Amino acid sequence: MKVVIARTAGFCKGVRDAIEITMNAIQHREKGEDICTFGPLIHNRQVLTMLGKKGVVDENQIERCAGKKVVIRAHGIPPYSRQQLHQQGATLLDATCKRVARVHAAIKRHARRGYYTIIVGDADHAEVIGLLGYTENRGAVINRPEQIEELPSHWDNVLLVAQTTQNEEVFREVEETFLKKYPNGIVKNTICDSTQERQAEVRQLCSKVQAMVIVGGLHSGNTLRLAEVARDCAIPTFHVETESDLDTQVMARYSRVGVSAGASTPNWIIRDVIEFLEAITPGAGTKFRWKHILERLAYGNFYIALATALLAQIAEALTDFDGSAAFSLMAAGYAFAMHSLNIYLDQDSIELNDPGKAAFYRKWRPVFMFSSALSVSAALILAYGIGLPNFLLMLLLILLGLLYGVKLFIPAGWEKFPVKLKDIPTSKTFFVPMAWAAVCALPYIAGGYDSSRVLYAGWVIFLLSLVRTTMRDFLAIQGDRLVGKETLVVLAGEKRTALFTVGVLVVLVITALCGPLAGISTDFSWFLIAPALIYGLFLIIGSKRRLREDPLYDVLVEIVLVVAGLSAMVWNLTH
Ligand code: SF4
């Protein structure tokens, strides 16, 4: 089945900001401080469970917020609730979306001048309750044009606004009726641009596909409206919370399906739905899920081990030193063990980014533990076989790798510093490439090798691995942000990280060009310009389309490295 993915599907800016404010509060929480959200932060069970585990509960009653730090979610609250929360001694962290706050301000301004406000939206939705609170008891909520007729005719000054996630077409119809009844009325289309774009894209998509799948909470207003927009286009529409709500036999009737999602739908749920649909053969049912097999191999750290082994081949090809298969095995063993063991120290993030992956690791825990112990031992034995300095360096790398996720001893007075290496901002982005570069250059550290060549090879491998890690971080951004993991993309944002990655790619290309010219590398260096360009292409495509949401994205990122490594292997065999 061909699946067309809406570019606008997934978290909107307001939801992202609300999550960030909550995560910041958790991170900087003081001893004994209680944090809660006023109403569920987003419509997603897993995210709410994660917040619950971090001690952030969702409260609906003002009295229960007394003395706590209270996050006001993106929907906002009425002014009287704000006042009551203050009276209860709550400290407010205002995550009201800026676009919602603008509607509050508009209603307030007009209410002060005696205006009545008509809100087009769902009367029982938290955002609408908040908006109504600013009308100074001169407000009404409607959701159909006919309801305008039921409103008093004597209202002279009337303002018409919309819930920010309202259906654009419904609002237009209401506006028409409104202006007939209140010719001097003021209309403010307050539907947020994110909602408008999302709905416009669904309308466009509907003309290109046979059916639409809208992913998001069954009670999420904006998701319900997206489904409504798709249905209005007279196209079969399936509103689902997860892929398990889809029926294979029913979906097999279509060969081209569009997918969009609500503003609070996490990426991993969208990914699972896409993967499920792509595995369906129109007219038949579920086809052989080769993507599933590739994914399982990625879960098993197979690509990571393979990529590191091949990076060791790249080091050999760049330096022109005599290597051996043992060097590659050593690098692979190290990378496999460190990544596998660290996964068990990082369950929160995996649980949020990919619950399927987390379940896989839970199931195979004993196997991963045993094979990691075996790999570490093999890496140490192989390093010892090269020489004592190499053995000691490998031991150091293993210790650093193991310490990465372990709580360190922090002397009194230094408690504000991170207690784990993994808590150092951007550590995940930079430590992995550093470790990979070190383990690939390790065989040549001692033994009279030309140090400029060793350093050059280590630097190139660091750059290649840095690009690979940064690109994979894009994929994990939501979960990382939710668990407070400060990768580069979480800290600097997607745009700046993309620019940074482009910068690294440029440095990589220049380095690859100059190495042979400076006489510190073989001509193989020039071959590495190709993976740099392919990664650049991924960045460009990824920013325009939803390539990053595709389950195959991380496999593709690894495959580029694998192909570069295989070329190095061929080079080593033929030179
Ligand atoms: S849908 Fe629009 S208004 Fe609502 S939270 Fe998201 S960005 Fe803000």
Coordinates of C-alpha atoms in Angstrom, one line a residue, residues 30-328:
E30 CA 13.4 21.6 44.4
K31 CA 13.3 19.1 47.3
G32 CA 9.8 18.3 48.4
E33 CA 8.2 20.4 45.6
D34 CA 5.0 19.1 44.2
I35 CA 4.2 19.6 40.5
C36 CA 0.9 19.0 38.8
T37 CA -0.7 19.9 35.6
F38 CA -4.2 21.5 35.6
G39 CA -6.0 19.0 33.4
P40 CA -4.1 16.4 31.3
L41 CA -1.1 18.0 29.5
I42 CA -1.9 16.1 26.3
H43 CA -4.2 13.4 25.1
N44 CA -1.8 10.5 25.3
R45 CA -1.7 7.8 27.8
Q46 CA 2.0 6.9 27.6
V47 CA 3.1 10.5 28.1
L48 CA 0.7 10.9 31.0
T49 CA 2.0 7.7 32.6
M50 CA 5.6 8.9 32.1
L51 CA 4.7 12.2 33.8
G52 CA 3.0 10.3 36.6
K53 CA 6.2 8.3 37.1
K54 CA 8.0 11.5 37.5
G55 CA 5.6 12.6 40.2
V56 CA 3.6 15.0 38.0
V57 CA -0.1 14.3 38.4
D58 CA -3.0 15.8 36.5
E59 CA -5.4 17.6 38.8
N60 CA -8.8 18.9 37.9
Q61 CA -9.8 20.4 41.1
I62 CA -8.4 23.7 42.2
E63 CA -8.3 22.7 45.9
R64 CA -6.0 19.8 45.1
C65 CA -3.5 22.2 43.6
A66 CA -3.0 24.1 46.9
G67 CA 0.7 24.9 47.5
K68 CA 1.9 23.1 44.3
K69 CA 3.7 24.2 41.2
V70 CA 0.9 24.1 38.6
V71 CA 1.4 23.8 34.9
I72 CA -1.4 25.6 33.0
R73 CA -1.6 23.6 29.8
A74 CA -1.7 24.9 26.2
H75 CA -5.5 25.3 26.3
G76 CA -5.3 28.0 29.0
I77 CA -7.7 28.6 31.8
P78 CA -10.4 31.3 32.7
P79 CA -9.2 34.3 34.8
Y80 CA -11.3 33.2 37.8
S81 CA -9.5 29.8 37.9
R82 CA -6.2 31.6 37.8
Q83 CA -7.2 33.8 40.7
Q84 CA -8.5 30.8 42.7
L85 CA -5.2 28.9 42.1
H86 CA -3.3 31.9 43.4
Q87 CA -5.5 32.1 46.4
Q88 CA -4.7 28.4 47.1
G89 CA -1.0 29.4 47.2
A90 CA -0.2 27.6 43.9
T91 CA 2.8 28.7 41.8
L92 CA 1.6 28.9 38.2
L93 CA 3.8 27.8 35.2
D94 CA 1.9 29.3 32.3
A95 CA 2.1 27.0 29.3
T96 CA -0.9 28.6 27.7
C97 CA -0.2 28.6 23.9
K98 CA 0.6 32.1 22.7
R99 CA -2.1 31.8 20.0
V100 CA -4.7 31.0 22.7
A101 CA -3.4 33.8 24.8
R102 CA -3.9 36.2 21.9
V103 CA -7.6 35.2 21.7
H104 CA -7.9 35.8 25.5
A105 CA -6.5 39.3 25.0
A106 CA -8.8 40.1 22.1
I107 CA -11.9 38.9 24.0
K108 CA -10.8 40.8 27.1
R109 CA -10.2 44.0 25.1
H110 CA -13.6 43.9 23.6
A111 CA -15.4 42.8 26.8
R112 CA -14.1 45.9 28.5
R113 CA -15.7 48.0 25.8
G114 CA -19.0 46.3 26.4
Y115 CA -18.9 43.8 23.5
Y116 CA -20.7 40.4 23.6
T117 CA -18.5 37.5 22.4
I118 CA -19.7 34.6 20.3
I119 CA -17.2 31.7 20.4
V120 CA -17.4 29.0 17.7
G121 CA -16.3 25.9 19.4
D122 CA -17.2 23.0 21.7
A123 CA -18.8 24.4 24.9
D124 CA -17.2 21.7 27.1
H125 CA -13.7 22.0 25.7
A126 CA -11.1 23.4 28.2
E127 CA -9.9 26.1 25.7
V128 CA -13.5 27.3 25.2
I129 CA -14.2 27.4 28.9
G130 CA -11.0 29.5 29.2
L131 CA -12.1 31.9 26.4
L132 CA -15.6 32.2 27.9
G133 CA -14.0 33.3 31.2
Y134 CA -12.7 36.5 29.5
T135 CA -16.1 37.6 28.2
E136 CA -17.2 39.2 31.5
N137 CA -20.4 37.1 31.4
R138 CA -21.3 38.4 28.0
G139 CA -20.4 35.3 25.9
A140 CA -22.1 32.5 24.1
V141 CA -20.7 29.3 22.5
I142 CA -22.1 27.9 19.3
N143 CA -20.9 25.3 16.8
R144 CA -23.4 25.5 14.0
P145 CA -24.5 28.5 11.8
E146 CA -28.2 28.0 12.7
Q147 CA -27.4 28.7 16.3
I148 CA -26.8 32.3 15.5
E149 CA -30.5 32.7 15.0
E150 CA -31.1 31.7 18.6
L151 CA -29.0 34.5 19.9
P152 CA -30.6 37.9 21.0
S153 CA -31.0 40.4 18.2
H154 CA -30.6 43.4 20.5
W155 CA -26.8 42.8 21.0
D156 CA -25.3 45.8 19.2
N157 CA -21.6 45.3 19.8
V158 CA -20.7 41.7 19.0
L159 CA -17.4 39.9 18.5
L160 CA -17.1 36.6 16.7
V161 CA -14.0 34.4 17.5
A162 CA -13.2 30.7 17.0
Q163 CA -11.7 28.0 19.2
T164 CA -8.2 27.8 17.8
T165 CA -8.7 24.3 16.5
Q166 CA -12.1 25.0 14.9
N167 CA -13.0 23.6 11.4
E168 CA -12.2 26.5 9.0
E169 CA -15.2 25.8 6.8
V170 CA -17.7 25.7 9.7
F171 CA -16.3 29.0 10.9
R172 CA -16.8 30.6 7.5
E173 CA -20.4 29.4 7.4
V174 CA -21.0 30.8 10.9
E175 CA -19.3 34.1 9.9
E176 CA -21.7 34.5 6.9
T177 CA -24.8 34.0 9.1
F178 CA -23.3 36.2 11.8
L179 CA -22.7 39.2 9.5
K180 CA -26.2 38.9 8.2
K181 CA -27.6 39.1 11.8
Y182 CA -25.0 41.5 13.2
P183 CA -23.8 43.6 10.2
N184 CA -21.7 45.8 12.5
G185 CA -20.2 42.8 14.3
I186 CA -16.4 42.2 14.4
V187 CA -15.1 38.9 13.1
K188 CA -11.7 37.6 14.2
N189 CA -10.7 34.3 12.7
T190 CA -8.7 33.0 15.6
I191 CA -8.2 29.5 14.2
C192 CA -4.5 29.0 14.7
D193 CA -2.2 28.8 11.6
S194 CA -1.0 25.3 12.7
T195 CA -4.6 24.1 12.6
Q196 CA -5.4 25.9 9.3
E197 CA -2.3 24.3 7.7
R198 CA -3.2 20.9 9.0
Q199 CA -6.7 21.0 7.8
A200 CA -5.7 22.5 4.4
E201 CA -3.2 19.7 3.9
V202 CA -5.8 17.1 4.8
R203 CA -8.2 18.6 2.2
Q204 CA -5.4 18.5 -0.4
L205 CA -4.4 15.0 0.5
C206 CA -8.0 13.8 0.2
S207 CA -7.9 14.5 -3.6
K208 CA -4.9 12.3 -4.0
V209 CA -5.8 9.2 -1.9
Q210 CA -8.6 6.7 -1.7
A211 CA -8.9 6.8 2.1
M212 CA -7.6 8.9 5.1
V213 CA -6.4 7.7 8.4
I214 CA -6.4 10.4 11.1
V215 CA -4.3 9.4 14.2
G216 CA -5.0 10.9 17.6
G217 CA -7.1 10.7 20.8
L218 CA -10.7 9.9 20.2
H219 CA -11.6 12.8 22.6
S220 CA -9.0 15.2 21.1
G221 CA -11.0 18.1 19.6
N222 CA -8.5 19.0 16.9
T223 CA -8.1 15.4 15.8
L224 CA -11.9 15.0 15.7
R225 CA -12.0 18.0 13.5
L226 CA -9.3 16.7 11.1
A227 CA -11.4 13.6 10.7
E228 CA -14.5 15.8 10.1
V229 CA -12.5 17.7 7.4
A230 CA -11.6 14.4 5.7
R231 CA -15.2 13.1 5.9
D232 CA -16.4 16.4 4.4
C233 CA -14.3 15.6 1.3
A234 CA -16.4 12.5 0.9
I235 CA -13.6 10.1 1.4
P236 CA -13.6 7.0 3.7
T237 CA -12.0 8.2 6.9
F238 CA -10.7 6.2 9.8
H239 CA -10.0 8.0 13.1
V240 CA -7.7 5.8 15.2
E241 CA -5.7 6.1 18.4
T242 CA -3.2 3.5 17.4
E243 CA -2.6 1.0 14.6
S244 CA -4.5 -1.7 16.5
D245 CA -7.7 0.2 15.7
L246 CA -7.2 -0.5 12.0
D247 CA -8.7 -3.6 10.3
T248 CA -6.3 -5.1 7.8
Q249 CA -9.1 -6.6 5.7
V250 CA -10.9 -3.2 5.5
M251 CA -7.7 -1.3 4.7
A252 CA -6.6 -3.8 2.1
R253 CA -9.4 -2.4 -0.1
Y254 CA -7.3 0.7 -0.8
S255 CA -4.0 1.0 -2.6
R256 CA -3.3 4.6 -1.7
V257 CA -4.0 6.0 1.8
G258 CA -3.3 9.4 3.4
V259 CA -2.2 9.7 7.0
S260 CA -2.5 12.8 9.2
A261 CA -2.5 13.3 13.0
G262 CA -3.7 15.6 15.7
A263 CA -1.7 18.3 17.5
S264 CA -1.0 16.1 20.5
T265 CA -0.2 12.8 18.7
P266 CA 3.4 11.7 19.4
N267 CA 5.6 10.7 16.4
W268 CA 6.0 7.0 17.4
I269 CA 2.3 6.4 17.2
I270 CA 2.2 8.0 13.7
R271 CA 5.2 5.8 12.7
D272 CA 3.5 2.6 13.9
V273 CA 0.4 3.4 11.9
I274 CA 2.4 4.1 8.8
E275 CA 4.4 0.9 9.2
F276 CA 1.2 -1.1 9.7
L277 CA -0.4 0.4 6.6
E278 CA 2.7 0.0 4.4
A279 CA 2.7 -3.7 5.3
I280 CA -0.7 -4.2 3.8
T281 CA -1.0 -5.5 0.2
P282 CA -4.1 -4.0 -1.4
G283 CA -6.7 -6.7 -2.1
A284 CA -4.8 -9.3 -0.1
G285 CA -3.8 -8.5 3.4
T286 CA -0.6 -8.3 5.4
K287 CA 2.4 -8.9 3.2
F288 CA 5.8 -10.2 4.2
R289 CA 7.0 -7.5 6.6
W290 CA 10.6 -7.1 5.4
K291 CA 10.7 -3.7 7.0
H292 CA 9.8 -5.4 10.3
I293 CA 12.8 -7.7 9.9
L294 CA 15.1 -4.8 9.2
E295 CA 13.7 -3.0 12.2
R296 CA 14.3 -6.0 14.5
L297 CA 17.9 -6.1 13.3
A298 CA 18.3 -2.5 14.2
Y299 CA 16.8 -3.1 17.6
G300 CA 19.3 -5.9 18.2
N301 CA 22.1 -3.3 17.6
F302 CA 23.2 -5.4 14.6
Y303 CA 23.7 -2.3 12.4
I304 CA 25.6 -0.5 15.2
A305 CA 28.0 -3.5 15.6
L306 CA 28.3 -3.8 11.8
A307 CA 28.8 0.0 11.3
T308 CA 31.5 0.2 13.9
A309 CA 33.3 -2.9 12.4
L310 CA 33.2 -1.2 9.0
L311 CA 34.3 2.1 10.5
A312 CA 37.4 0.2 11.6
Q313 CA 37.8 -0.8 8.0
I314 CA 37.6 2.9 7.0
A315 CA 40.3 3.7 9.5
E316 CA 42.5 1.1 7.9
A317 CA 41.7 2.3 4.4
L318 CA 42.5 5.9 5.3
T319 CA 45.8 5.2 7.1
D320 CA 47.0 2.5 4.8
F321 CA 48.3 0.6 7.9
D322 CA 48.1 -3.1 7.9
G323 CA 44.9 -4.0 9.9
S324 CA 43.3 -7.3 10.6
A325 CA 39.8 -8.6 11.0
A326 CA 40.4 -8.6 14.7
F327 CA 40.4 -4.8 14.7
S328 CA 36.9 -4.7 13.2

